[in-house]
């Protein structure tokens, strides 16, 4: 059901673990965008999955940017519309991120390494961001080539960090050293930053799954109070 | 005028100090919910009160959760509607918290100890939260028993800490150790965290009272400039 | 073109550096308000300027409050309407700050020293606030004289720091020591706080200017990738 070239998907106990593995840097090319689009379009109707966790096989890159070659081959970019959910009214990256945001499941990105441009936009479209402290670098560097973030970044970033910081990041195209410091400052807004996010990701996934398994009207009050 | 079983109210210089004292853990039962509902419904028309400060007699609990026994006796929960302000279109806890939010007075909760479920929702409905650093634990643990916060938490928490952190707290039903760390990280969002909040509570209350006592059109400019 | 009594304006490479110099404390009097109003009304149509940076000649005061003497001479305050952009539906300070917010250029205030009342409102109306850590004090102290911030503070402050902190600051008229601590806590919300903001201001200004200079459709992809 979930068999992809650039993703490895393992479903267990209601949690889908999705490992992004598109060497060398998880570039958002036709292969990876297509695989993500198909997975998101499929899992939304999979009632056996209640939590989706995205992680990277590469500790240095969670997701690099969108393949720059689309700028010389806009027809190939337009053709992505066939590979992602949506009705074609948005551009393909916006459609992909909107489909991620709209999933009925709780979505978590477990961040480590670099995220740039469309990669950062993908992470912002998830419900929760857990980042490895001191090992995660976010950036929207589109303005260096005369464009602005086009996959939802101009909407998603201000909601997470406020208009002023979003302007600083997007208009300034801050270099990584600035952004590493910024992430430390505002981890709480962009997401929760932990020394080792794996443990908390597992805990939240278990808790969501446990809550979902409690049948309505059959509460074990004594046990519930003890656990609370 | 303000004579209650589970609250002690002292009004002085325009400031009402309300001490919650419902042993052993300030459980939100019919007594405490009724007393809070009557106080809030009465003080809103008391022009002699300009600031309301809520504090707890118990340093370990500001407010525990809503009495779990209402889940086995929903008729007793419904009967709370008679004891809180409101027109009956919301559930009793939502009505209580909406009435608190709507008070014309500035409302401050001076937090120390544990707040769970409805207790945390009450605090979020106040104007200002001043918390004792390292001695305050907030939580919404409803999902452990298969329900979601029903007294306003799903609206109030996202406004204070953003959608992502609210999902993390509510869906994850985080345990206290996680939340103590979270409070330290985001004290500014949930409220101001101080080593000893008493002094600042008193200062803000005095300042509001002082501002209110200045008659329109009779400004002492020299003194005002000196104080500014 | 930009010749003023209380401002020094230098335009270079698309960046207008505006130095506020109205001794002794950059009081917002008729001279300074008129100069700021004229500059903002003029620069908005100056296509050669893409970034505006405001700084103070006085390291102890970025901007003091609005001249208190207007309270005894309301006709002089009303006459300011002729000196600031706007159609007269707002009061002169609101008009000045709305005009600043509406500039098509990116606006940055480089903060150092004290900002009070209308001075703080001016800074909040800019796009970005870069503050010198430990050398910047913000305040809205209007409530000490029985009024509330009237130049946009009651709208701008909640958007930056949330309703609760805005109530704490405005209703409490916090003294400078409290606010210095608050700025340290919530620098990220009010603006970015840096040990030496000059370097980052220059970097952001250069980046915006560089992005703006890239002609559409003539991207140097190899160079862009190397810089990203």
PDB file of C-alpha atoms in Angstrom, chain A residues 1 6 12 29 52 58 63 65 83 91 99 110 119 149 163 167-169 176 185 189 207 211 217 220 223 225 228:
ATOM      1  CA  UNK A   1       0.000   0.000   0.000  1.00  0.00           C
ATOM      2  CA  UNK A   6      12.040   8.019  -1.860  1.00  0.00           C
ATOM      3  CA  UNK A  12       2.436   0.107  13.692  1.00  0.00           C
ATOM      4  CA  UNK A  29      12.352  16.760  -7.059  1.00  0.00           C
ATOM      5  CA  UNK A  52       1.893  10.400  11.033  1.00  0.00           C
ATOM      6  CA  UNK A  58      19.902  11.942   6.448  1.00  0.00           C
ATOM      7  CA  UNK A  63      14.478  18.418   3.337  1.00  0.00           C
ATOM      8  CA  UNK A  65      14.761  23.070  -1.282  1.00  0.00           C
ATOM      9  CA  UNK A  83       1.163  13.972  -8.627  1.00  0.00           C
ATOM     10  CA  UNK A  91       0.500  25.671  -7.547  1.00  0.00           C
ATOM     11  CA  UNK A  99      -3.081  18.516   1.709  1.00  0.00           C
ATOM     12  CA  UNK A 110      10.900  15.243  13.678  1.00  0.00           C
ATOM     13  CA  UNK A 119      11.428  21.996   2.753  1.00  0.00           C
ATOM     14  CA  UNK A 149       8.452  31.781  -0.878  1.00  0.00           C
ATOM     15  CA  UNK A 163       4.751  39.375  10.988  1.00  0.00           C
ATOM     16  CA  UNK A 167       9.627  39.771   7.338  1.00  0.00           C
ATOM     17  CA  UNK A 168      13.091  39.587   8.880  1.00  0.00           C
ATOM     18  CA  UNK A 169      13.555  35.971   7.773  1.00  0.00           C
ATOM     19  CA  UNK A 176      22.352  29.931   8.651  1.00  0.00           C
ATOM     20  CA  UNK A 185      15.355  32.172  20.614  1.00  0.00           C
ATOM     21  CA  UNK A 189       6.909  29.454  18.238  1.00  0.00           C
ATOM     22  CA  UNK A 207      -0.829   9.260  24.140  1.00  0.00           C
ATOM     23  CA  UNK A 211      -6.839   8.403  23.942  1.00  0.00           C
ATOM     24  CA  UNK A 217     -18.878   5.657  27.804  1.00  0.00           C
ATOM     25  CA  UNK A 220     -12.220   3.452  33.985  1.00  0.00           C
ATOM     26  CA  UNK A 223      -7.450   4.250  36.636  1.00  0.00           C
ATOM     27  CA  UNK A 225      -7.540   9.486  38.121  1.00  0.00           C
ATOM     28  CA  UNK A 228      -3.844  11.970  35.832  1.00  0.00           C
TER      29      UNK A 228
END
